[in-house]
Tab-separated table of N, CA and C in Angstrom:
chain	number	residue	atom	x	y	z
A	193	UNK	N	3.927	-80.143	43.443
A	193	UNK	CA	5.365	-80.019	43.223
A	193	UNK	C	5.729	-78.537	43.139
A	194	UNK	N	6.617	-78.481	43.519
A	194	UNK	CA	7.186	-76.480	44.014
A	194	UNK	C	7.942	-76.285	42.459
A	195	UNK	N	8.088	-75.281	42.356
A	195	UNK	CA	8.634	-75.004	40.942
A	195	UNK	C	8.547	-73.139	40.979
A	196	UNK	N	10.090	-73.133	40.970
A	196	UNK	CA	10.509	-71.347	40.551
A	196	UNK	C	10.833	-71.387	39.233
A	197	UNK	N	10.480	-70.172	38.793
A	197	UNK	CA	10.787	-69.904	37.513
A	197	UNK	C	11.420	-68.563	37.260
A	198	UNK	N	12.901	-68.313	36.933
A	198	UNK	CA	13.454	-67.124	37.122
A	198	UNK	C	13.401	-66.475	35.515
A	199	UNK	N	12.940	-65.291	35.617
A	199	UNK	CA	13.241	-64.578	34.031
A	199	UNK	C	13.639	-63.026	34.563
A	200	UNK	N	13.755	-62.383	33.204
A	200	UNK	CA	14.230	-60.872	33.177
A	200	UNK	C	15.921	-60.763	33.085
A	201	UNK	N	16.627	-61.847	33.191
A	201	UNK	CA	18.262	-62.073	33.403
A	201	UNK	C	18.522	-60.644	31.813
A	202	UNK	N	19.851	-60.387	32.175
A	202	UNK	CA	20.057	-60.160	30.622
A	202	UNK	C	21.610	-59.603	30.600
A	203	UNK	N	21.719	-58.819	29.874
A	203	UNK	CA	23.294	-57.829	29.485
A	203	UNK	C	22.587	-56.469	29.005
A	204	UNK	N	23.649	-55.906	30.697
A	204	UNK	CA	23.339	-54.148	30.645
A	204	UNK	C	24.571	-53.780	30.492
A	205	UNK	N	24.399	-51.978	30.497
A	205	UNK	CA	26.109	-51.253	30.609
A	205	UNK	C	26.067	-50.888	32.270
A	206	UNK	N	27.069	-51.046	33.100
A	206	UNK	CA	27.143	-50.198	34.135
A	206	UNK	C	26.185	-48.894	34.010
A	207	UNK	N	25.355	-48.795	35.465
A	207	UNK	CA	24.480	-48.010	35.175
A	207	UNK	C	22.643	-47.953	34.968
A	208	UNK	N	22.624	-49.353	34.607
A	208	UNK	CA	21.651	-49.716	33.957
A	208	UNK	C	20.688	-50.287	35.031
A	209	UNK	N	19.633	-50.950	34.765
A	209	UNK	CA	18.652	-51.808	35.376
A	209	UNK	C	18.162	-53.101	34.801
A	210	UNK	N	17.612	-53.773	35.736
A	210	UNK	CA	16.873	-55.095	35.420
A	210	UNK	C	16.221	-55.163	36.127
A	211	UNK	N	15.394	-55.883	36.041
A	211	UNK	CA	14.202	-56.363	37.113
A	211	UNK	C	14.074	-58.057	36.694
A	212	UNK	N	14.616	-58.681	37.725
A	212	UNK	CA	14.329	-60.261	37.853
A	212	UNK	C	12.908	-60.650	38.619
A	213	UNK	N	12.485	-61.718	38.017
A	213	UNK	CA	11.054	-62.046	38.500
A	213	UNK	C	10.598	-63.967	38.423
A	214	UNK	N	10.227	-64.016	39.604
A	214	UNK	CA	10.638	-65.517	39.899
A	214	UNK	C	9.067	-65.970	40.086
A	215	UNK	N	8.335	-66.819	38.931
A	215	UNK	CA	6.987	-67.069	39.125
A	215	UNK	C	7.235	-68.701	39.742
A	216	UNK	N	6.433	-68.567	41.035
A	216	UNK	CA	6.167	-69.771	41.683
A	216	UNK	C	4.841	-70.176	41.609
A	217	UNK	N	4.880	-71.659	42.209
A	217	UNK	CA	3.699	-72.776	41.788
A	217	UNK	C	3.958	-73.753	42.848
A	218	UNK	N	2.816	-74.667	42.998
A	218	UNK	CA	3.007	-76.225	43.796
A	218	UNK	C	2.739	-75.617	44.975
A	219	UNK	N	3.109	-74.484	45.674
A	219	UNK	CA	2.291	-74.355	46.891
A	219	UNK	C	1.776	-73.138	47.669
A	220	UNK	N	1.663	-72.690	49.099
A	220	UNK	CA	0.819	-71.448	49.453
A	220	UNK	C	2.152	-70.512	49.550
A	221	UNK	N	2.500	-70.037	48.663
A	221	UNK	CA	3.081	-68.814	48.170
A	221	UNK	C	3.192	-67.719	49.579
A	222	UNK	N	2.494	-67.423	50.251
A	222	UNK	CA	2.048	-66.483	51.117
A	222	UNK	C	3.188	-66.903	52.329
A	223	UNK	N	3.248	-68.190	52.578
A	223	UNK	CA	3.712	-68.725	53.693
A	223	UNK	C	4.783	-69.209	53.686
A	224	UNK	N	5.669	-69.087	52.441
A	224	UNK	CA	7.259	-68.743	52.608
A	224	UNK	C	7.779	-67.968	52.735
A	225	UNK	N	9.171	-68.075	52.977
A	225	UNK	CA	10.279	-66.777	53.130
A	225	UNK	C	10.927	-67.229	51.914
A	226	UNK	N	11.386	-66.031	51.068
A	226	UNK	CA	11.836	-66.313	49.458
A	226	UNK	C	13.116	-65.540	49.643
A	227	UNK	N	14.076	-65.255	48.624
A	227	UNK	CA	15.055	-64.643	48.549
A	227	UNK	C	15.830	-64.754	47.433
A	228	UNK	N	16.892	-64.191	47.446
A	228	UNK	CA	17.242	-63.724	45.829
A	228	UNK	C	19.008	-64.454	46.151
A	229	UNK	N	19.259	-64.977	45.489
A	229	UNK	CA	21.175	-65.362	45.607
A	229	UNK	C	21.808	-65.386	44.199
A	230	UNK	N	22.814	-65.204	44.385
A	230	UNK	CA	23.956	-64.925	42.629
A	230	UNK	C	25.000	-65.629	43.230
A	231	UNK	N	25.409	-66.294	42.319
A	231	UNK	CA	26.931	-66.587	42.373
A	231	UNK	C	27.726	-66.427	40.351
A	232	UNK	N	28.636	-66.158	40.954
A	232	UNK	CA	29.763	-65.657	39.769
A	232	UNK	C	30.491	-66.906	39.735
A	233	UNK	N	31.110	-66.868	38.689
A	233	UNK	CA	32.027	-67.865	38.183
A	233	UNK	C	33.367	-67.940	39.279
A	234	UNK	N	33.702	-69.054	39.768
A	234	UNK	CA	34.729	-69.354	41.265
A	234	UNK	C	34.418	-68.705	42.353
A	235	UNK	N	33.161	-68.506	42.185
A	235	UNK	CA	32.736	-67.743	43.503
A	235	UNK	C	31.665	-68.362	43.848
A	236	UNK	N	31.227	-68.147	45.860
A	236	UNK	CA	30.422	-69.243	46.674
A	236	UNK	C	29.380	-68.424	46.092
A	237	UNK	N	27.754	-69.603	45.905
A	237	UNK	CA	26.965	-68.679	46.029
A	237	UNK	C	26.712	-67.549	47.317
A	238	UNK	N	26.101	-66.737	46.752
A	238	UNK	CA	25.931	-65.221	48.006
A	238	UNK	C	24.015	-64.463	48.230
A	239	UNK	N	23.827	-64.654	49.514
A	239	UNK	CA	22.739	-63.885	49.387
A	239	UNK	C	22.585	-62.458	48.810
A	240	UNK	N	21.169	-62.317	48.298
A	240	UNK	CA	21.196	-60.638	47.470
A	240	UNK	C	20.235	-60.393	48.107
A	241	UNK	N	18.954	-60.612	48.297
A	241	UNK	CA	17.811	-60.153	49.214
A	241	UNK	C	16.878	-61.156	49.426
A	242	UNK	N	16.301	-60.802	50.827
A	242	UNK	CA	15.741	-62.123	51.046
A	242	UNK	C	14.322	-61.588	51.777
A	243	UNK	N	13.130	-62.330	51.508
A	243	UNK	CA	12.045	-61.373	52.119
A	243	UNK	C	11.189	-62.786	52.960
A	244	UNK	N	10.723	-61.703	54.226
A	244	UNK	CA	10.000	-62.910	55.089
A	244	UNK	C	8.333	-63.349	54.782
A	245	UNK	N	7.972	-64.632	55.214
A	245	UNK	CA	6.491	-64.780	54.692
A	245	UNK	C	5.910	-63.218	55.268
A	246	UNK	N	6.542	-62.432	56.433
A	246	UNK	CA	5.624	-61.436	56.541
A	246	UNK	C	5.868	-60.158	56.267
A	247	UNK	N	6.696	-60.429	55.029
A	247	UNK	CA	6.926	-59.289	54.236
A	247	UNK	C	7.768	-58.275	54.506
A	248	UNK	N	9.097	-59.123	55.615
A	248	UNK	CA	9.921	-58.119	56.078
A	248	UNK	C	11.361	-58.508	55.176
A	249	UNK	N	11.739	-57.628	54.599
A	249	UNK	CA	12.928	-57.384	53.560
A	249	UNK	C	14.956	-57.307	54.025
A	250	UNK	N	15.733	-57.938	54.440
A	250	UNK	CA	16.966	-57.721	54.344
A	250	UNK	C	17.534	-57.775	53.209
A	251	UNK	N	18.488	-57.012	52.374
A	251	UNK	CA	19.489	-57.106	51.530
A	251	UNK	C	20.740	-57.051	51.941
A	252	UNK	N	21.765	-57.467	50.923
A	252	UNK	CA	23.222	-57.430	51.028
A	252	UNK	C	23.701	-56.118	51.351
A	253	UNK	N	24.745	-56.096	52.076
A	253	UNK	CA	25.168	-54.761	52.425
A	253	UNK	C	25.435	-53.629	50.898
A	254	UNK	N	26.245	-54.860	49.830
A	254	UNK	CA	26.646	-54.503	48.522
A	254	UNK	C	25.630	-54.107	47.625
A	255	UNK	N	24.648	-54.420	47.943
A	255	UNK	CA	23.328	-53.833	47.109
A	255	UNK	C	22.513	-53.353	47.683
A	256	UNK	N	22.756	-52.964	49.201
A	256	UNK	CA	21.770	-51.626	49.651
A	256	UNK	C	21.959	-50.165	48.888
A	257	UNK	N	20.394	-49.864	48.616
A	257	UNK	CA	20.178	-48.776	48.453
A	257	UNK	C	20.354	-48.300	46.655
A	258	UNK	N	20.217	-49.988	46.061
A	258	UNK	CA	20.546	-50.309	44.769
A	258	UNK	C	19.383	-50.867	44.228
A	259	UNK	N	19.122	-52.373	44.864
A	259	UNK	CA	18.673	-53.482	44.453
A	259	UNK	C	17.158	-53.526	45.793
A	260	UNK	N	16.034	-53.823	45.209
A	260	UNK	CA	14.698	-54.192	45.518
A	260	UNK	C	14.199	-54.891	45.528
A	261	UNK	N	13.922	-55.754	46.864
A	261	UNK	CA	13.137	-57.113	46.523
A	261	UNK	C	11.954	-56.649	47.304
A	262	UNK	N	10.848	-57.471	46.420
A	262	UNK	CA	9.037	-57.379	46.607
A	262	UNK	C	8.843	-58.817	45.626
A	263	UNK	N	7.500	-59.039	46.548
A	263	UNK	CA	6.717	-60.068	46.086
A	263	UNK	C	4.780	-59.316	45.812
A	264	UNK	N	4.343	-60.357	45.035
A	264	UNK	CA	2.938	-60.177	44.522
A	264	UNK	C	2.430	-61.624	44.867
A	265	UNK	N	1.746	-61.619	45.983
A	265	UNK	CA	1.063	-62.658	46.883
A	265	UNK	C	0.090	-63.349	45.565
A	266	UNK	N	-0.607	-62.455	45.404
A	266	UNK	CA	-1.398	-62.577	44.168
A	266	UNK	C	-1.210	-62.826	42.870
A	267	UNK	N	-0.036	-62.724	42.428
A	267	UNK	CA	0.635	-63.184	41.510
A	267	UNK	C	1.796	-64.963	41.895
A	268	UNK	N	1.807	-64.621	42.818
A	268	UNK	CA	2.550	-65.698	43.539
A	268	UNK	C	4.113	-65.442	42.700
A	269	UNK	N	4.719	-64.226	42.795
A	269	UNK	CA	5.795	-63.988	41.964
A	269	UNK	C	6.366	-62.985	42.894
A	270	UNK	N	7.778	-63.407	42.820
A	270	UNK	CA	9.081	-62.717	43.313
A	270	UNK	C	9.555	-61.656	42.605
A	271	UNK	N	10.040	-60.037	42.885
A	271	UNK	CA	10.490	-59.434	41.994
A	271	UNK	C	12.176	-59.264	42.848
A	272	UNK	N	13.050	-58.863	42.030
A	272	UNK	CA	13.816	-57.966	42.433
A	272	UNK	C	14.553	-56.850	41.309
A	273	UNK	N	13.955	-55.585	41.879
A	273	UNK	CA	14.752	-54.674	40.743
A	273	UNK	C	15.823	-53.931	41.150
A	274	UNK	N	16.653	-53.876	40.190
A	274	UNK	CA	18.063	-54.272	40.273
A	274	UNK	C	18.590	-52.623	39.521
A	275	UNK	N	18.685	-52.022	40.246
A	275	UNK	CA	19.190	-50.239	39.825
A	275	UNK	C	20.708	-50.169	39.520
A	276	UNK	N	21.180	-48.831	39.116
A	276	UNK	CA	22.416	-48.662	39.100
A	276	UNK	C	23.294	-49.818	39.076
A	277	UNK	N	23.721	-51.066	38.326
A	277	UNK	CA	24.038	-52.074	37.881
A	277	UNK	C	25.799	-52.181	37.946
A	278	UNK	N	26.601	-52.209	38.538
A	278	UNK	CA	27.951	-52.318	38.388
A	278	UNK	C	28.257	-53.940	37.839
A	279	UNK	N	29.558	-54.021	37.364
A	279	UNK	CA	30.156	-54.988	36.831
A	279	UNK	C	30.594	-56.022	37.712
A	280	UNK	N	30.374	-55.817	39.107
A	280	UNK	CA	30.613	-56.486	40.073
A	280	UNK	C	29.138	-57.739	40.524
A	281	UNK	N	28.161	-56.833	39.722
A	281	UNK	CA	26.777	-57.495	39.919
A	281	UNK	C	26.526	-58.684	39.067
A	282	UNK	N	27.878	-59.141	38.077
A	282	UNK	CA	27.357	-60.019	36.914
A	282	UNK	C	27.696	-61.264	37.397
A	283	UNK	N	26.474	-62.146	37.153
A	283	UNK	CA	26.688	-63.365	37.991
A	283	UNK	C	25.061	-64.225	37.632
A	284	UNK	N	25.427	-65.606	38.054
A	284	UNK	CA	23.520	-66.101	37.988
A	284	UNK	C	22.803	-65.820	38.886
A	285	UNK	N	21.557	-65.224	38.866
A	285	UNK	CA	20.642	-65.048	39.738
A	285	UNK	C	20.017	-66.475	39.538
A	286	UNK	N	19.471	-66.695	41.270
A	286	UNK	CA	18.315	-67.548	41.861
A	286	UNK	C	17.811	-67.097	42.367
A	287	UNK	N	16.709	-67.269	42.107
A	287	UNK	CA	15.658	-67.468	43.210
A	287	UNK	C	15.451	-68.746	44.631
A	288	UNK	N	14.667	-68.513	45.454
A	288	UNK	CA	14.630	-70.061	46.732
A	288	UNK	C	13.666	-69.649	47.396
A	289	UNK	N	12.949	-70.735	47.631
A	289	UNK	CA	11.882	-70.203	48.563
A	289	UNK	C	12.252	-71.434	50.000
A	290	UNK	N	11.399	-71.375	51.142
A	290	UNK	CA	11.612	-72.171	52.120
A	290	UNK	C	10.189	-72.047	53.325
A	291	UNK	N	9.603	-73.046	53.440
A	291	UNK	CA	8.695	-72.644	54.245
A	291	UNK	C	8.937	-72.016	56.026
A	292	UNK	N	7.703	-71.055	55.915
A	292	UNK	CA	7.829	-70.622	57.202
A	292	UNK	C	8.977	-69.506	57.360
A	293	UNK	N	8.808	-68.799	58.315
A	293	UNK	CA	9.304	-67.098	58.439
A	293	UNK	C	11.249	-67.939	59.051
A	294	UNK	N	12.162	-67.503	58.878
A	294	UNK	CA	13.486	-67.431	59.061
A	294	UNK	C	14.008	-65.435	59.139
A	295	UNK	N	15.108	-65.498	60.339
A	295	UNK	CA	15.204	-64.369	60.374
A	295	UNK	C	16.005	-63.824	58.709
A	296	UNK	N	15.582	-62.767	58.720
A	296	UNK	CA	16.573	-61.950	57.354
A	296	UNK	C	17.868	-62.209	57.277
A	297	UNK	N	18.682	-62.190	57.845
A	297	UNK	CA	20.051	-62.279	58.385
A	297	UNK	C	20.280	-63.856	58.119
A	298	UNK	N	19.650	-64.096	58.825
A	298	UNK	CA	20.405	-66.073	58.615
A	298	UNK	C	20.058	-66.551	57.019
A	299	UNK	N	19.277	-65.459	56.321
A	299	UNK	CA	18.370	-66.560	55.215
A	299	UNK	C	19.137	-66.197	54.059
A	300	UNK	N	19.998	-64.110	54.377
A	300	UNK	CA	20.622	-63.851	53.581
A	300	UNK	C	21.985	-64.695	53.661
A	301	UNK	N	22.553	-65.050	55.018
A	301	UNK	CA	23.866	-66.020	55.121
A	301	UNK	C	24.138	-67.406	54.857
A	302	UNK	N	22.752	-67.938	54.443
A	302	UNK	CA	23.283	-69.451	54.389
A	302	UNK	C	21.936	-69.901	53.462
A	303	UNK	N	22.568	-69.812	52.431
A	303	UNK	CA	21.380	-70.090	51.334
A	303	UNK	C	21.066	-72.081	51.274
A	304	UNK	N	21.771	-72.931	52.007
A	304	UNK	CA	21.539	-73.810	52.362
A	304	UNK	C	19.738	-74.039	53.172
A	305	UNK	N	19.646	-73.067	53.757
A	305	UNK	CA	18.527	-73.578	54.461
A	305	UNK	C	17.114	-73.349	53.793
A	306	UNK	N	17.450	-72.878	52.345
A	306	UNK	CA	15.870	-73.110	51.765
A	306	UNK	C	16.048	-74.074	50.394
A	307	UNK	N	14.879	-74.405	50.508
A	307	UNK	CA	14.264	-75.885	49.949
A	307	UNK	C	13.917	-76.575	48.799
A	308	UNK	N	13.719	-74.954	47.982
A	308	UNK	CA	13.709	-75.055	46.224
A	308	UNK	C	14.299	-73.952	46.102
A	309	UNK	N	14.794	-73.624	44.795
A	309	UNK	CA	15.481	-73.216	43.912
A	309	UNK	C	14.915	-72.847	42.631
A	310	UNK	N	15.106	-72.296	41.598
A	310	UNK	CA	14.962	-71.923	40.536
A	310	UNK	C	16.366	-72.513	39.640
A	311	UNK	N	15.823	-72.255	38.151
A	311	UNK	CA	17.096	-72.703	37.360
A	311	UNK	C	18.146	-71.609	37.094
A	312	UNK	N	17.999	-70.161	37.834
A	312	UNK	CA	18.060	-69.207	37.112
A	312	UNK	C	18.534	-68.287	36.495
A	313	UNK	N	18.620	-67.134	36.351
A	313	UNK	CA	19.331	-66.322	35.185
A	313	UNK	C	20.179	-65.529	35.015
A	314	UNK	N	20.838	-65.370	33.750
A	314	UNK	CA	22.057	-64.686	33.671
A	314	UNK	C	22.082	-63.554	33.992
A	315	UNK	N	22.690	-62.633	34.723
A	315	UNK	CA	23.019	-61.050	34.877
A	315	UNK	C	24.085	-60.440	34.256
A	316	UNK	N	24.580	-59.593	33.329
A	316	UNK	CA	25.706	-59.712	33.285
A	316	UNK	C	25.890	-58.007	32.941
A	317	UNK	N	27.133	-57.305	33.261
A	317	UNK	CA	27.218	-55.897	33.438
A	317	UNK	C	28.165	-55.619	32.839
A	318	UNK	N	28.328	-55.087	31.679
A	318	UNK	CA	29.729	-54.463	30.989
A	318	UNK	C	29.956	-52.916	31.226
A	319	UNK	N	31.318	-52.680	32.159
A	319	UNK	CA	31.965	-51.222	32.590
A	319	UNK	C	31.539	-50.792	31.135
């Protein structure tokens, strides 16, 4: 059985950092494409970064050059660290994984097409 587990959520000031980290289980870790999505309160969920089983990385345009996603094969765990933090960033993080490589682009646009989920965690950014 597949199972994400999202932690690190919390309450920063603008400015700040987090690092979210999504420990997976139930299967070969190596051979999904994973990715990171938030949605805010009346808002659709939205891709944040999404990485391929072969370790190739797209992010949101809104969190380039901010926000970091990496995985630990060996850990079988998702990171994403989350820099310079605006108030625009506060929202639930998920995690999703989905088997097999999907381009970056489609996986960041349509969080429909992967297969588990996480329960996961709060972000939240006070100006």
């Amino acid at each position: 059985q597949v199972q994400l587990v999202e932690s690190g959520g919390g309450s920063v000031q603008a400015g700040g950092s987090l690092r979210l980290s999504c420990a997976a289980s139930g299967y070969t870790y190596s051979r999904y494409s994973m990715g990171w999505f938030r949605q805010a309160p009346g808002k659709e969920r939205e891709g944040v970064a999404v990485i391929g089983s072969d370790g190739r990385t797209t992010c949101a345009d809104s969190v380039k050059g901010r926000f970091t996603i990496s995985k630990d094969n060996a850990k079988n765990t998702l990171y994403l660290q989350m820099n310079s933090l605006k108030p625009e960033d506060t929202a639930m993080y998920y995690c999703a994984a989905r088997v097999g490589a999907m381009a970056g682009t489609i996986g960041l646009s349509f969080p429909s097409l992967y297969d588990y989920w996480g329960q996961g965690t709060q972000v939240t950014v006070s100006s």
